[in-house]
Coordinates of C-alpha atoms (C1' of nucleotides) in Angstrom, one line a residue:
Chain A
M1 CA -120.5 98.9 10.5
S2 CA -119.8 98.3 13.7
T3 CA -123.6 97.7 15.4
R4 CA -125.3 95.5 14.6
L5 CA -127.6 94.6 17.6
R6 CA -130.5 96.6 17.8
A7 CA -132.7 97.7 20.9
G8 CA -134.3 94.6 23.0
N9 CA -132.4 92.0 21.7
H10 CA -130.5 91.0 24.8
L11 CA -129.7 87.9 24.5
D12 CA -127.3 89.3 21.7
A13 CA -125.6 91.3 24.4
C14 CA -125.5 88.8 26.1
A15 CA -124.4 86.2 23.5
V16 CA -121.5 89.4 22.1
L17 CA -120.5 90.2 26.0
A18 CA -119.3 86.4 26.8
E19 CA -118.1 86.0 23.7
R20 CA -115.6 88.6 23.9
F21 CA -115.1 87.8 28.1
Q22 CA -113.7 84.4 26.5
V23 CA -111.5 86.3 24.2
W24 CA -110.1 89.1 26.0
Q25 CA -109.5 86.2 29.3
A26 CA -107.5 83.9 26.8
S27 CA -104.9 86.7 26.1
S28 CA -104.6 87.3 29.7
F29 CA -106.4 90.8 29.0
D30 CA -103.5 92.4 27.1
L31 CA -104.1 96.0 27.0
T32 CA -103.3 96.1 23.3
L33 CA -105.7 93.2 22.8
C34 CA -108.6 94.6 24.8
P35 CA -111.0 97.0 24.1
V36 CA -113.0 97.2 27.3
R37 CA -109.8 98.3 29.3
D38 CA -108.5 100.2 26.7
V39 CA -110.9 102.6 25.1
L40 CA -113.8 102.0 28.3
D41 CA -111.7 103.0 31.0
R42 CA -111.0 106.8 28.8
V43 CA -115.0 107.0 28.8
G44 CA -115.5 106.8 32.4
D45 CA -112.7 109.2 32.5
K46 CA -115.0 111.9 34.4
W47 CA -114.2 114.5 32.0
T48 CA -113.4 113.0 28.5
T49 CA -117.0 112.2 28.1
L50 CA -118.6 115.2 28.9
M51 CA -116.3 117.2 26.9
L52 CA -117.1 115.0 23.8
I53 CA -120.8 115.7 24.4
A54 CA -119.7 119.3 25.1
L55 CA -118.5 119.3 21.4
T56 CA -121.5 117.8 19.7
A57 CA -122.9 121.3 19.3
G58 CA -119.5 121.9 17.4
P59 CA -116.5 123.4 18.1
M60 CA -115.4 124.8 20.9
R61 CA -112.2 126.9 22.3
F62 CA -109.8 126.0 25.1
G63 CA -112.0 128.9 27.7
A64 CA -115.3 127.9 26.2
L65 CA -115.0 124.2 27.4
R66 CA -113.4 125.7 30.8
R67 CA -117.1 127.7 31.6
A68 CA -118.9 124.3 30.1
V69 CA -117.6 122.4 31.9
P70 CA -117.6 124.2 35.4
D71 CA -116.0 122.1 37.9
I72 CA -113.4 121.3 36.2
S73 CA -109.4 122.9 37.2
K74 CA -107.5 123.9 34.0
R75 CA -104.8 120.5 34.1
M76 CA -107.1 118.2 33.6
L77 CA -109.1 119.9 31.6
T78 CA -105.5 119.9 29.4
Q79 CA -105.0 116.9 30.4
S80 CA -108.7 114.6 28.8
L81 CA -107.7 116.8 25.5
R82 CA -104.5 115.8 25.1
C83 CA -105.4 112.7 26.0
L84 CA -108.5 112.4 23.5
E85 CA -106.1 113.8 20.5
R86 CA -104.1 111.5 21.4
D87 CA -106.9 109.0 20.5
G88 CA -107.7 110.2 17.5
M89 CA -111.1 111.5 18.5
I90 CA -110.6 115.6 18.5
S91 CA -108.5 117.6 16.7
R92 CA -106.0 120.9 17.8
Q93 CA -105.9 124.0 15.8
V94 CA -104.0 127.1 16.4
F95 CA -105.5 130.1 15.2
P96 CA -102.5 132.8 15.0
T97 CA -104.1 135.4 16.8
K98 CA -102.4 137.7 19.7
P99 CA -102.9 136.1 22.1
P100 CA -103.1 132.7 20.0
S101 CA -106.5 131.3 20.6
V102 CA -107.0 127.2 19.9
E103 CA -109.9 125.4 19.3
Y104 CA -110.9 122.1 19.5
R105 CA -113.5 119.8 17.6
L106 CA -114.3 116.2 16.9
T107 CA -112.7 114.5 14.2
P108 CA -114.6 111.6 12.1
L109 CA -114.2 108.9 14.6
G110 CA -114.7 111.2 17.4
Q111 CA -117.8 111.9 15.8
S112 CA -118.8 107.9 15.2
I113 CA -118.4 106.9 19.3
L114 CA -121.1 109.4 19.9
E115 CA -124.1 107.0 18.9
P116 CA -123.3 104.5 21.2
L117 CA -122.3 106.5 23.5
A118 CA -125.9 108.0 23.6
Q119 CA -127.4 104.2 23.6
L120 CA -125.7 104.4 26.6
V121 CA -126.2 108.1 28.6
S122 CA -130.3 107.0 26.8
W123 CA -130.0 104.0 29.3
A124 CA -128.7 106.3 32.2
E125 CA -131.6 108.4 31.4
A126 CA -133.9 105.9 31.4
R127 CA -132.6 103.5 34.2
H128 CA -131.2 107.1 36.9
G129 CA -134.2 106.2 38.8
D130 CA -133.7 102.3 39.0
I131 CA -130.3 103.3 40.2
K132 CA -130.8 105.9 42.8
A133 CA -133.4 103.7 44.7
A134 CA -131.2 100.6 45.1
R135 CA -129.2 103.2 46.4
A136 CA -131.1 104.3 48.8
R137 CA -132.4 100.8 49.9
F138 CA -129.0 99.9 50.1
D139 CA -128.2 102.3 52.4
A140 CA -130.9 102.1 53.9
S141 CA -130.2 98.0 54.7
D142 CA -126.7 98.9 55.3
K143 CA -127.7 101.6 58.4
A144 CA -130.8 99.3 60.0
A145 CA -127.7 96.3 60.0
A146 CA -125.4 98.6 61.3
A147 CA -127.9 99.4 63.8
Chain B
M1 CA -138.0 101.5 26.4
S2 CA -135.0 103.8 26.4
T3 CA -133.2 103.4 23.0
R4 CA -134.7 104.7 20.6
L5 CA -131.4 105.4 17.8
R6 CA -131.5 103.3 15.1
A7 CA -127.7 102.6 14.7
G8 CA -126.5 104.4 12.0
N9 CA -128.0 107.7 13.1
H10 CA -125.4 110.0 13.6
L11 CA -127.5 112.9 13.5
D12 CA -130.0 111.8 16.2
A13 CA -127.3 110.5 18.7
C14 CA -126.0 114.0 18.4
A15 CA -128.6 115.7 19.0
V16 CA -129.9 113.8 22.1
L17 CA -126.2 114.3 23.6
A18 CA -126.3 118.3 22.8
E19 CA -129.1 118.4 24.1
R20 CA -129.1 116.8 27.8
F21 CA -125.7 118.6 27.2
Q22 CA -127.8 121.4 28.1
V23 CA -130.0 120.6 30.2
W24 CA -127.4 119.4 32.4
Q25 CA -125.4 122.4 32.3
A26 CA -128.7 124.6 32.7
S27 CA -128.8 122.3 36.1
S28 CA -124.8 123.3 37.2
F29 CA -123.9 119.2 36.3
D30 CA -126.1 118.9 39.9
L31 CA -124.7 114.7 40.2
T32 CA -128.5 113.9 41.1
L33 CA -129.7 115.1 38.1
C34 CA -126.8 114.3 35.7
P35 CA -126.5 110.5 35.0
V36 CA -123.5 110.7 32.9
R37 CA -121.0 111.7 35.7
D38 CA -123.4 109.7 38.5
V39 CA -123.6 105.9 36.0
L40 CA -120.7 106.8 33.4
D41 CA -118.1 107.5 35.9
R42 CA -118.7 103.6 37.1
V43 CA -119.0 102.4 33.4
G44 CA -115.2 102.9 32.7
D45 CA -114.3 102.2 36.4
K46 CA -111.9 99.6 35.4
W47 CA -113.5 97.3 36.9
T48 CA -117.2 97.1 37.2
T49 CA -118.0 96.6 33.7
L50 CA -115.6 94.3 33.5
M51 CA -116.4 92.6 36.5
L52 CA -120.6 92.7 35.1
I53 CA -119.5 91.2 31.7
A54 CA -118.0 88.4 33.6
L55 CA -121.1 88.2 35.0
T56 CA -122.7 87.9 31.7
A57 CA -121.4 83.9 31.6
G58 CA -123.7 82.9 34.9
P59 CA -123.5 83.6 38.4
M60 CA -119.9 83.1 40.0
R61 CA -118.4 83.4 43.4
F62 CA -116.4 85.6 44.4
G63 CA -112.8 83.7 43.9
A64 CA -114.3 82.3 40.9
L65 CA -114.4 86.3 39.7
R66 CA -111.1 86.7 41.1
R67 CA -110.4 84.2 39.5
A68 CA -112.3 85.6 35.8
V69 CA -109.7 89.0 36.3
P70 CA -106.6 87.7 37.6
D71 CA -104.9 91.7 38.0
I72 CA -107.9 92.3 39.9
S73 CA -106.5 93.4 43.6
K74 CA -109.1 91.9 46.7
R75 CA -109.8 95.1 47.9
M76 CA -111.0 96.8 44.2
L77 CA -112.8 93.4 43.9
T78 CA -115.3 94.2 47.0
Q79 CA -115.2 97.6 46.9
S80 CA -116.2 97.0 43.0
L81 CA -119.1 94.1 43.9
R82 CA -120.5 96.0 46.7
C83 CA -120.4 99.9 44.4
L84 CA -122.4 97.1 41.9
E85 CA -124.8 95.7 44.7
R86 CA -125.6 99.6 46.2
D87 CA -126.5 100.1 42.4
G88 CA -128.9 96.6 41.9
M89 CA -126.9 95.7 39.4
I90 CA -125.9 92.5 40.5
S91 CA -127.0 90.4 44.0
R92 CA -125.4 88.7 46.4
Q93 CA -126.5 86.0 48.3
V94 CA -124.6 84.1 50.9
F95 CA -124.8 80.0 51.3
P96 CA -124.6 79.3 54.6
T97 CA -121.7 76.3 53.7
K98 CA -118.6 76.2 55.9
P99 CA -116.5 78.3 54.8
P100 CA -119.6 80.5 53.9
S101 CA -119.8 80.7 50.0
V102 CA -121.3 84.2 47.7
E103 CA -122.3 83.9 44.6
Y104 CA -122.9 87.2 42.6
R105 CA -125.9 87.7 39.7
L106 CA -126.5 90.0 37.6
T107 CA -129.8 91.3 38.3
P108 CA -132.8 92.2 35.7
L109 CA -131.1 96.6 35.9
G110 CA -127.3 95.0 35.8
Q111 CA -128.6 92.8 32.4
S112 CA -130.0 95.4 31.0
I113 CA -127.2 97.8 30.6
L114 CA -125.4 95.3 29.0
E115 CA -127.0 96.1 25.9
P116 CA -125.7 99.6 25.5
L117 CA -122.8 98.3 26.6
A118 CA -122.4 95.5 23.7
Q119 CA -122.5 98.5 21.1
L120 CA -119.6 100.6 23.0
V121 CA -118.2 97.1 22.9
S122 CA -118.4 96.9 19.5
W123 CA -117.6 100.1 18.6
A124 CA -114.5 99.3 20.4
E125 CA -113.5 96.4 18.5
A126 CA -113.8 97.8 15.1
R127 CA -112.1 101.3 15.8
H128 CA -109.4 100.3 17.9
G129 CA -107.4 100.0 15.6
D130 CA -108.2 103.3 14.8
I131 CA -107.5 104.4 17.8
K132 CA -104.3 102.5 18.0
A133 CA -102.8 104.4 14.2
A134 CA -103.9 107.7 16.0
R135 CA -102.0 107.4 19.0
A136 CA -98.9 105.9 16.8
R137 CA -99.4 109.2 14.6
F138 CA -99.9 111.7 17.8
D139 CA -96.3 110.0 19.7
A140 CA -94.3 110.0 16.6
S141 CA -95.4 113.8 15.6
D142 CA -94.8 114.4 19.3
K143 CA -91.0 112.5 19.7
A144 CA -90.1 114.9 16.0
A145 CA -91.2 118.2 17.6
A146 CA -89.6 117.1 21.0
A147 CA -86.3 116.4 18.9
Chain C
dG1 C1' -98.3 151.5 33.4
dG2 C1' -101.6 148.7 35.3
dT3 C1' -105.1 145.0 34.0
dG4 C1' -107.3 141.6 31.7
dC5 C1' -107.2 138.1 28.5
dT6 C1' -105.3 133.9 25.5
dG7 C1' -104.2 128.9 26.6
dG8 C1' -101.9 126.7 29.1
dT9 C1' -97.3 124.6 32.8
dC10 C1' -95.7 124.0 37.8
dT11 C1' -96.1 122.6 42.3
dA12 C1' -98.2 121.1 47.1
dG13 C1' -101.4 118.8 49.4
dA14 C1' -105.8 115.5 49.1
dA15 C1' -107.3 111.9 47.2
dT16 C1' -107.3 107.0 45.7
dA17 C1' -106.0 102.7 44.2
dG18 C1' -103.0 98.2 45.0
dA19 C1' -99.9 94.9 47.5
dG20 C1' -100.2 92.2 50.6
dA21 C1' -100.4 90.3 55.4
dC22 C1' -104.1 89.3 58.6
dC23 C1' -108.7 87.1 60.2
dA24 C1' -111.8 83.6 61.7
dC25 C1' -113.3 79.1 60.7
dA26 C1' -113.9 74.2 59.5
dA27 C1' -113.1 70.2 57.5
dC28 C1' -108.7 67.3 56.1
dG29 C1' -104.3 65.0 56.1
dG30 C1' -100.8 62.8 59.2
Chain D
dC1 C1' -103.2 66.6 68.0
dC2 C1' -101.5 70.3 64.7
dG3 C1' -100.5 72.3 60.6
dT4 C1' -102.9 73.3 55.8
dT5 C1' -106.2 74.8 52.6
dG6 C1' -109.7 77.2 51.0
dT7 C1' -113.8 80.3 52.1
dG8 C1' -115.0 85.7 51.7
dG9 C1' -112.9 89.4 53.1
dT10 C1' -110.8 93.4 56.3
dC11 C1' -106.9 96.9 57.4
dT12 C1' -102.8 99.0 56.6
dC13 C1' -98.8 101.2 54.3
dT14 C1' -97.4 102.6 50.0
dA15 C1' -97.8 104.7 45.4
dT16 C1' -100.4 106.7 42.0
dT17 C1' -103.7 110.7 40.8
dC18 C1' -105.7 114.3 41.4
dT19 C1' -107.2 119.4 42.6
dA20 C1' -106.5 123.7 43.8
dG21 C1' -104.3 127.2 42.4
dA22 C1' -100.1 129.9 41.5
dC23 C1' -97.4 131.3 38.0
dC24 C1' -96.1 132.4 33.0
dA25 C1' -95.5 135.0 28.7
dG26 C1' -97.6 138.4 25.1
dC27 C1' -100.1 141.6 23.4
dA28 C1' -104.3 145.2 24.0
dC29 C1' -106.8 148.5 26.2
dC30 C1' -107.2 152.7 29.3

DNA sequence: GGTGCTGGTCTAGAATAGAGACCACAACGG
DNA sequence: CCGTTGTGGTCTCTATTCTAGACCAGCACC
């Protein structure tokens, strides 16, 4: 299994990341060798993560996804889905009904990312207050400095 | 502590994400209520994650960060640093030397994200091969379909 | 025969990222 | 005395990317 780290073991996390960074740096951040920039770019892709999470509840059709994530444009929805499909995270199945319907579902690979993703979401929920507070502080002192 | 999940417990991850998604959906993805879109957007921001990881090794100055991440432009470096500072993930300290030097370091909040981030990096490293393979398959069948 | 539903594509306009010039200031070199 | 170097940025201009929305084919329903 990939994740050997226990919750709370911050030193391990730090060591792992520092070491990986050295390796990437040594290879000049070659994209084929740097999973962060190759993989995590998509994680923050604004839509892809949201769709993976939406699909945790089960397979969904194009229109259902569109309704589930209200403010996504069709174009970006298609693009995000294609991207996830290409990366093997979701599979696309067309049913020959009239009009044809298309169903998207998580693959095992797509399901396997849910776990680290859930950790990150938990972190985000736990620390969101801190972040908003930090922002408020920053904006306040920023405004004070500008005045 | 935020992360209650153990490695390998995929069902828990799934349940948590599905539940969170319901909540966000119910609130129409209000940004102040949806940590994923508020926090994880930055995680995938191409540069911010990389800088957090770079700073795991210790405090760094502007120029050092620039050298550590070779293909970032000054503009984006400044922007990313400001963003991280505003969110309370890093702190900025100016030394009154001539010319003044500026040192960036992780705050406790910034350090706390390293742990879930390391999990994601571990996942990425472990599955990067699978993803590349999936891409190759997709591109091959795509090309075949186009021909 | 109009209207709606399916899953998209295409095209313009807006927002954003990137490359690089520029800046002030002091030390250092010649 | 005057140009060069190094500091941490900002500014501008261009290139890419996102978004909104019109459009499409095909069939069912009325």
